């Protein structure tokens, strides 16, 4: 049986070792340029361009054909998407699932609406790898993945909110206040998959402190943590050091945001996926 894991590019992952994996790219679009979220896209160039660009910018989700191409000819497919409250990626994936199952009567496909983005998807993908390697049957895989998703969380610390404001995710007034006053917003992915503000912080040290407080509040006790930063490795390191002071053996990994997450996190931003209660 051929097994495959498929995720849209909001996961910040283009390839995985030891498993058949495909990334389905989203795109960042303006009236003049397009930045596909694929390996090789120059993230600093994209960020600098968008900072100077005064027109409308936005994102484009994968279509059904993109997902079908990613499915390939697998017999068992486990997929995960960015929250359906920010993108149509999940809807496209579900349409592709139905089309694929019609054409491949014996195929088994499970698509997860992460209600999140970035490093929380990375944790879910790691769980998918685990259940495939365990040799479980399909129903057991789905049960274990569904249960695991109840125990993962996403926090974020954002220095700039301009792109979120342009796309209607936060109010323009909040974006202006954050920019003019140097406020960093710490928030989370809500249970409905929307962005929820938690704290307004002065400086990165306070942001890290608030993030650590929130992690503990939601039951973090030394489990996996995945950190994705946008051109700001120092804040990721500072949080990793904070975690390791309490849990020296914690599995904490740092990576960088790819195009889609860089568009929303913007320069200086940090996204935190972690296992909680």
PDB file of N, CA, C and O in Angstrom, residues 168-222:
ATOM      1  N   UNK A 168      -8.096  42.288   6.027  1.00  0.00           N
ATOM      2  CA  UNK A 168      -9.272  42.257   6.874  1.00  0.00           C
ATOM      3  C   UNK A 168      -9.182  41.336   8.072  1.00  0.00           C
ATOM      4  O   UNK A 168     -10.201  41.034   8.706  1.00  0.00           O
ATOM      5  N   UNK A 169      -7.968  40.906   8.436  1.00  0.00           N
ATOM      6  CA  UNK A 169      -7.824  39.991   9.573  1.00  0.00           C
ATOM      7  C   UNK A 169      -7.777  40.741  10.898  1.00  0.00           C
ATOM      8  O   UNK A 169      -8.149  40.201  11.940  1.00  0.00           O
ATOM      9  N   UNK A 170      -7.255  41.978  10.858  1.00  0.00           N
ATOM     10  CA  UNK A 170      -7.289  42.852  12.033  1.00  0.00           C
ATOM     11  C   UNK A 170      -7.699  44.235  11.542  1.00  0.00           C
ATOM     12  O   UNK A 170      -7.668  44.527  10.347  1.00  0.00           O
ATOM     13  N   UNK A 171      -8.060  45.115  12.457  1.00  0.00           N
ATOM     14  CA  UNK A 171      -8.498  46.452  12.063  1.00  0.00           C
ATOM     15  C   UNK A 171      -7.299  47.305  11.651  1.00  0.00           C
ATOM     16  O   UNK A 171      -6.210  47.183  12.235  1.00  0.00           O
ATOM     17  N   UNK A 172      -7.467  48.181  10.663  1.00  0.00           N
ATOM     18  CA  UNK A 172      -6.386  49.108  10.293  1.00  0.00           C
ATOM     19  C   UNK A 172      -5.928  49.961  11.461  1.00  0.00           C
ATOM     20  O   UNK A 172      -4.747  50.301  11.565  1.00  0.00           O
ATOM     21  N   UNK A 173      -6.863  50.316  12.353  1.00  0.00           N
ATOM     22  CA  UNK A 173      -6.501  51.127  13.521  1.00  0.00           C
ATOM     23  C   UNK A 173      -5.511  50.388  14.415  1.00  0.00           C
ATOM     24  O   UNK A 173      -4.538  50.975  14.907  1.00  0.00           O
ATOM     25  N   UNK A 174      -5.739  49.090  14.633  1.00  0.00           N
ATOM     26  CA  UNK A 174      -4.822  48.309  15.458  1.00  0.00           C
ATOM     27  C   UNK A 174      -3.445  48.250  14.812  1.00  0.00           C
ATOM     28  O   UNK A 174      -2.416  48.361  15.493  1.00  0.00           O
ATOM     29  N   UNK A 175      -3.405  48.074  13.484  1.00  0.00           N
ATOM     30  CA  UNK A 175      -2.129  48.017  12.778  1.00  0.00           C
ATOM     31  C   UNK A 175      -1.364  49.328  12.923  1.00  0.00           C
ATOM     32  O   UNK A 175      -0.142  49.339  13.128  1.00  0.00           O
ATOM     33  N   UNK A 176      -2.072  50.442  12.828  1.00  0.00           N
ATOM     34  CA  UNK A 176      -1.421  51.749  12.963  1.00  0.00           C
ATOM     35  C   UNK A 176      -0.874  51.951  14.374  1.00  0.00           C
ATOM     36  O   UNK A 176       0.247  52.437  14.565  1.00  0.00           O
ATOM     37  N   UNK A 177      -1.664  51.587  15.366  1.00  0.00           N
ATOM     38  CA  UNK A 177      -1.229  51.735  16.756  1.00  0.00           C
ATOM     39  C   UNK A 177       0.021  50.896  17.017  1.00  0.00           C
ATOM     40  O   UNK A 177       0.993  51.364  17.634  1.00  0.00           O
ATOM     41  N   UNK A 178       0.004  49.656  16.545  1.00  0.00           N
ATOM     42  CA  UNK A 178       1.155  48.771  16.744  1.00  0.00           C
ATOM     43  C   UNK A 178       2.405  49.349  16.095  1.00  0.00           C
ATOM     44  O   UNK A 178       3.499  49.322  16.675  1.00  0.00           O
ATOM     45  N   UNK A 179       2.250  49.899  14.894  1.00  0.00           N
ATOM     46  CA  UNK A 179       3.393  50.448  14.161  1.00  0.00           C
ATOM     47  C   UNK A 179       3.932  51.707  14.832  1.00  0.00           C
ATOM     48  O   UNK A 179       5.137  51.870  15.009  1.00  0.00           O
ATOM     49  N   UNK A 180       3.045  52.612  15.219  1.00  0.00           N
ATOM     50  CA  UNK A 180       3.471  53.901  15.755  1.00  0.00           C
ATOM     51  C   UNK A 180       4.019  53.797  17.180  1.00  0.00           C
ATOM     52  O   UNK A 180       4.930  54.532  17.561  1.00  0.00           O
ATOM     53  N   UNK A 181       3.472  52.866  17.953  1.00  0.00           N
ATOM     54  CA  UNK A 181       3.850  52.775  19.363  1.00  0.00           C
ATOM     55  C   UNK A 181       4.843  51.638  19.636  1.00  0.00           C
ATOM     56  O   UNK A 181       5.255  51.436  20.783  1.00  0.00           O
ATOM     57  N   UNK A 182       5.215  50.905  18.597  1.00  0.00           N
ATOM     58  CA  UNK A 182       6.165  49.826  18.791  1.00  0.00           C
ATOM     59  C   UNK A 182       5.618  48.681  19.616  1.00  0.00           C
ATOM     60  O   UNK A 182       6.364  47.997  20.329  1.00  0.00           O
ATOM     61  N   UNK A 183       4.313  48.448  19.525  1.00  0.00           N
ATOM     62  CA  UNK A 183       3.673  47.376  20.291  1.00  0.00           C
ATOM     63  C   UNK A 183       3.748  46.066  19.519  1.00  0.00           C
ATOM     64  O   UNK A 183       3.531  46.028  18.309  1.00  0.00           O
ATOM     65  N   UNK A 184       4.040  44.994  20.226  1.00  0.00           N
ATOM     66  CA  UNK A 184       4.018  43.662  19.649  1.00  0.00           C
ATOM     67  C   UNK A 184       2.772  42.936  20.149  1.00  0.00           C
ATOM     68  O   UNK A 184       2.475  42.960  21.340  1.00  0.00           O
ATOM     69  N   UNK A 185       2.075  42.314  19.233  1.00  0.00           N
ATOM     70  CA  UNK A 185       0.843  41.606  19.575  1.00  0.00           C
ATOM     71  C   UNK A 185       1.143  40.132  19.793  1.00  0.00           C
ATOM     72  O   UNK A 185       1.703  39.458  18.919  1.00  0.00           O
ATOM     73  N   UNK A 186       0.788  39.619  20.962  1.00  0.00           N
ATOM     74  CA  UNK A 186       0.842  38.188  21.241  1.00  0.00           C
ATOM     75  C   UNK A 186      -0.583  37.665  21.179  1.00  0.00           C
ATOM     76  O   UNK A 186      -1.492  38.234  21.806  1.00  0.00           O
ATOM     77  N   UNK A 187      -0.782  36.619  20.411  1.00  0.00           N
ATOM     78  CA  UNK A 187      -2.121  36.060  20.266  1.00  0.00           C
ATOM     79  C   UNK A 187      -2.079  34.572  20.030  1.00  0.00           C
ATOM     80  O   UNK A 187      -1.026  33.935  20.128  1.00  0.00           O
ATOM     81  N   UNK A 188      -3.247  34.017  19.706  1.00  0.00           N
ATOM     82  CA  UNK A 188      -3.342  32.578  19.486  1.00  0.00           C
ATOM     83  C   UNK A 188      -4.334  32.279  18.373  1.00  0.00           C
ATOM     84  O   UNK A 188      -5.133  33.143  17.979  1.00  0.00           O
ATOM     85  N   UNK A 189      -4.269  31.070  17.878  1.00  0.00           N
ATOM     86  CA  UNK A 189      -5.317  30.557  17.004  1.00  0.00           C
ATOM     87  C   UNK A 189      -6.448  30.075  17.907  1.00  0.00           C
ATOM     88  O   UNK A 189      -6.250  29.215  18.763  1.00  0.00           O
ATOM     89  N   UNK A 190      -7.627  30.653  17.725  1.00  0.00           N
ATOM     90  CA  UNK A 190      -8.764  30.282  18.569  1.00  0.00           C
ATOM     91  C   UNK A 190      -9.277  28.897  18.190  1.00  0.00           C
ATOM     92  O   UNK A 190      -8.876  28.317  17.181  1.00  0.00           O
ATOM     93  N   UNK A 191     -10.196  28.388  18.997  1.00  0.00           N
ATOM     94  CA  UNK A 191     -10.802  27.089  18.701  1.00  0.00           C
ATOM     95  C   UNK A 191     -11.584  27.077  17.410  1.00  0.00           C
ATOM     96  O   UNK A 191     -11.862  26.011  16.845  1.00  0.00           O
ATOM     97  N   UNK A 192     -11.948  28.266  16.909  1.00  0.00           N
ATOM     98  CA  UNK A 192     -12.673  28.375  15.637  1.00  0.00           C
ATOM     99  C   UNK A 192     -11.732  28.633  14.469  1.00  0.00           C
ATOM    100  O   UNK A 192     -12.171  28.791  13.331  1.00  0.00           O
ATOM    101  N   UNK A 193     -10.422  28.712  14.761  1.00  0.00           N
ATOM    102  CA  UNK A 193      -9.458  28.913  13.691  1.00  0.00           C
ATOM    103  C   UNK A 193      -9.294  30.354  13.267  1.00  0.00           C
ATOM    104  O   UNK A 193      -8.877  30.634  12.139  1.00  0.00           O
ATOM    105  N   UNK A 194      -9.616  31.291  14.141  1.00  0.00           N
ATOM    106  CA  UNK A 194      -9.411  32.713  13.868  1.00  0.00           C
ATOM    107  C   UNK A 194      -8.260  33.230  14.722  1.00  0.00           C
ATOM    108  O   UNK A 194      -7.813  32.569  15.668  1.00  0.00           O
ATOM    109  N   UNK A 195      -7.783  34.438  14.396  1.00  0.00           N
ATOM    110  CA  UNK A 195      -6.706  35.051  15.161  1.00  0.00           C
ATOM    111  C   UNK A 195      -7.288  35.785  16.362  1.00  0.00           C
ATOM    112  O   UNK A 195      -8.165  36.620  16.220  1.00  0.00           O
ATOM    113  N   UNK A 196      -6.783  35.475  17.530  1.00  0.00           N
ATOM    114  CA  UNK A 196      -7.303  36.078  18.759  1.00  0.00           C
ATOM    115  C   UNK A 196      -6.165  36.787  19.495  1.00  0.00           C
ATOM    116  O   UNK A 196      -5.176  36.170  19.880  1.00  0.00           O
ATOM    117  N   UNK A 197      -6.312  38.089  19.694  1.00  0.00           N
ATOM    118  CA  UNK A 197      -5.305  38.855  20.428  1.00  0.00           C
ATOM    119  C   UNK A 197      -5.380  38.518  21.908  1.00  0.00           C
ATOM    120  O   UNK A 197      -6.461  38.440  22.494  1.00  0.00           O
ATOM    121  N   UNK A 198      -4.192  38.349  22.530  1.00  0.00           N
ATOM    122  CA  UNK A 198      -4.118  38.070  23.959  1.00  0.00           C
ATOM    123  C   UNK A 198      -3.435  39.185  24.736  1.00  0.00           C
ATOM    124  O   UNK A 198      -3.888  39.571  25.804  1.00  0.00           O
ATOM    125  N   UNK A 199      -2.319  39.687  24.201  1.00  0.00           N
ATOM    126  CA  UNK A 199      -1.542  40.688  24.932  1.00  0.00           C
ATOM    127  C   UNK A 199      -0.955  41.711  23.960  1.00  0.00           C
ATOM    128  O   UNK A 199      -0.633  41.388  22.818  1.00  0.00           O
ATOM    129  N   UNK A 200      -0.781  42.933  24.459  1.00  0.00           N
ATOM    130  CA  UNK A 200      -0.027  43.960  23.751  1.00  0.00           C
ATOM    131  C   UNK A 200       1.243  44.207  24.558  1.00  0.00           C
ATOM    132  O   UNK A 200       1.166  44.602  25.723  1.00  0.00           O
ATOM    133  N   UNK A 201       2.379  43.966  23.930  1.00  0.00           N
ATOM    134  CA  UNK A 201       3.643  43.954  24.659  1.00  0.00           C
ATOM    135  C   UNK A 201       4.588  45.047  24.178  1.00  0.00           C
ATOM    136  O   UNK A 201       4.586  45.418  23.004  1.00  0.00           O
ATOM    137  N   UNK A 202       5.407  45.515  25.103  1.00  0.00           N
ATOM    138  CA  UNK A 202       6.481  46.449  24.794  1.00  0.00           C
ATOM    139  C   UNK A 202       7.787  45.655  24.707  1.00  0.00           C
ATOM    140  O   UNK A 202       8.323  45.222  25.726  1.00  0.00           O
ATOM    141  N   UNK A 203       8.291  45.463  23.525  1.00  0.00           N
ATOM    142  CA  UNK A 203       9.575  44.798  23.353  1.00  0.00           C
ATOM    143  C   UNK A 203       9.467  43.289  23.281  1.00  0.00           C
ATOM    144  O   UNK A 203       8.466  42.679  23.670  1.00  0.00           O
ATOM    145  N   UNK A 204      10.548  42.671  22.784  1.00  0.00           N
ATOM    146  CA  UNK A 204      10.559  41.222  22.572  1.00  0.00           C
ATOM    147  C   UNK A 204      10.655  40.451  23.880  1.00  0.00           C
ATOM    148  O   UNK A 204      10.112  39.350  23.999  1.00  0.00           O
ATOM    149  N   UNK A 205      11.359  41.005  24.874  1.00  0.00           N
ATOM    150  CA  UNK A 205      11.492  40.297  26.145  1.00  0.00           C
ATOM    151  C   UNK A 205      10.127  40.083  26.788  1.00  0.00           C
ATOM    152  O   UNK A 205       9.820  38.988  27.287  1.00  0.00           O
ATOM    153  N   UNK A 206       9.295  41.107  26.771  1.00  0.00           N
ATOM    154  CA  UNK A 206       7.953  40.969  27.332  1.00  0.00           C
ATOM    155  C   UNK A 206       7.113  40.005  26.490  1.00  0.00           C
ATOM    156  O   UNK A 206       6.318  39.236  27.034  1.00  0.00           O
ATOM    157  N   UNK A 207       7.294  40.031  25.183  1.00  0.00           N
ATOM    158  CA  UNK A 207       6.568  39.102  24.311  1.00  0.00           C
ATOM    159  C   UNK A 207       6.902  37.662  24.654  1.00  0.00           C
ATOM    160  O   UNK A 207       6.015  36.811  24.783  1.00  0.00           O
ATOM    161  N   UNK A 208       8.191  37.365  24.818  1.00  0.00           N
ATOM    162  CA  UNK A 208       8.615  36.009  25.172  1.00  0.00           C
ATOM    163  C   UNK A 208       8.032  35.599  26.520  1.00  0.00           C
ATOM    164  O   UNK A 208       7.559  34.465  26.699  1.00  0.00           O
ATOM    165  N   UNK A 209       8.036  36.514  27.465  1.00  0.00           N
ATOM    166  CA  UNK A 209       7.486  36.216  28.788  1.00  0.00           C
ATOM    167  C   UNK A 209       6.000  35.886  28.706  1.00  0.00           C
ATOM    168  O   UNK A 209       5.525  34.924  29.337  1.00  0.00           O
ATOM    169  N   UNK A 210       5.250  36.653  27.924  1.00  0.00           N
ATOM    170  CA  UNK A 210       3.807  36.418  27.790  1.00  0.00           C
ATOM    171  C   UNK A 210       3.542  35.093  27.065  1.00  0.00           C
ATOM    172  O   UNK A 210       2.612  34.357  27.418  1.00  0.00           O
ATOM    173  N   UNK A 211       4.346  34.802  26.057  1.00  0.00           N
ATOM    174  CA  UNK A 211       4.184  33.527  25.347  1.00  0.00           C
ATOM    175  C   UNK A 211       4.400  32.358  26.298  1.00  0.00           C
ATOM    176  O   UNK A 211       3.617  31.401  26.326  1.00  0.00           O
ATOM    177  N   UNK A 212       5.454  32.429  27.089  1.00  0.00           N
ATOM    178  CA  UNK A 212       5.756  31.359  28.033  1.00  0.00           C
ATOM    179  C   UNK A 212       4.632  31.205  29.064  1.00  0.00           C
ATOM    180  O   UNK A 212       4.235  30.087  29.401  1.00  0.00           O
ATOM    181  N   UNK A 213       4.091  32.317  29.529  1.00  0.00           N
ATOM    182  CA  UNK A 213       2.949  32.248  30.448  1.00  0.00           C
ATOM    183  C   UNK A 213       1.760  31.529  29.801  1.00  0.00           C
ATOM    184  O   UNK A 213       1.103  30.690  30.442  1.00  0.00           O
ATOM    185  N   UNK A 214       1.471  31.862  28.538  1.00  0.00           N
ATOM    186  CA  UNK A 214       0.337  31.253  27.847  1.00  0.00           C
ATOM    187  C   UNK A 214       0.560  29.760  27.620  1.00  0.00           C
ATOM    188  O   UNK A 214      -0.379  28.959  27.755  1.00  0.00           O
ATOM    189  N   UNK A 215       1.772  29.379  27.278  1.00  0.00           N
ATOM    190  CA  UNK A 215       2.066  27.959  27.079  1.00  0.00           C
ATOM    191  C   UNK A 215       1.803  27.162  28.355  1.00  0.00           C
ATOM    192  O   UNK A 215       1.174  26.083  28.318  1.00  0.00           O
ATOM    193  N   UNK A 216       2.254  27.675  29.460  1.00  0.00           N
ATOM    194  CA  UNK A 216       2.043  26.974  30.728  1.00  0.00           C
ATOM    195  C   UNK A 216       0.569  26.964  31.121  1.00  0.00           C
ATOM    196  O   UNK A 216       0.063  25.980  31.669  1.00  0.00           O
ATOM    197  N   UNK A 217      -0.118  28.066  30.841  1.00  0.00           N
ATOM    198  CA  UNK A 217      -1.545  28.147  31.144  1.00  0.00           C
ATOM    199  C   UNK A 217      -2.330  27.065  30.396  1.00  0.00           C
ATOM    200  O   UNK A 217      -3.334  26.554  30.900  1.00  0.00           O
ATOM    201  N   UNK A 218      -1.863  26.737  29.186  1.00  0.00           N
ATOM    202  CA  UNK A 218      -2.563  25.741  28.374  1.00  0.00           C
ATOM    203  C   UNK A 218      -1.938  24.357  28.476  1.00  0.00           C
ATOM    204  O   UNK A 218      -2.089  23.525  27.586  1.00  0.00           O
ATOM    205  N   UNK A 219      -1.222  24.121  29.569  1.00  0.00           N
ATOM    206  CA  UNK A 219      -0.821  22.768  29.900  1.00  0.00           C
ATOM    207  C   UNK A 219       0.494  22.295  29.330  1.00  0.00           C
ATOM    208  O   UNK A 219       0.770  21.089  29.323  1.00  0.00           O
ATOM    209  N   UNK A 220       1.340  23.205  28.887  1.00  0.00           N
ATOM    210  CA  UNK A 220       2.637  22.746  28.391  1.00  0.00           C
ATOM    211  C   UNK A 220       3.456  22.166  29.534  1.00  0.00           C
ATOM    212  O   UNK A 220       3.614  22.799  30.580  1.00  0.00           O
ATOM    213  N   UNK A 221       3.994  20.952  29.316  1.00  0.00           N
ATOM    214  CA  UNK A 221       4.764  20.308  30.384  1.00  0.00           C
ATOM    215  C   UNK A 221       5.981  19.564  29.840  1.00  0.00           C
ATOM    216  O   UNK A 221       6.325  18.482  30.304  1.00  0.00           O
ATOM    217  N   UNK A 222       6.616  20.162  28.833  1.00  0.00           N
ATOM    218  CA  UNK A 222       7.845  19.568  28.313  1.00  0.00           C
ATOM    219  C   UNK A 222       7.697  18.832  27.001  1.00  0.00           C
ATOM    220  O   UNK A 222       8.639  18.169  26.556  1.00  0.00           O
TER     221      UNK A 222
END
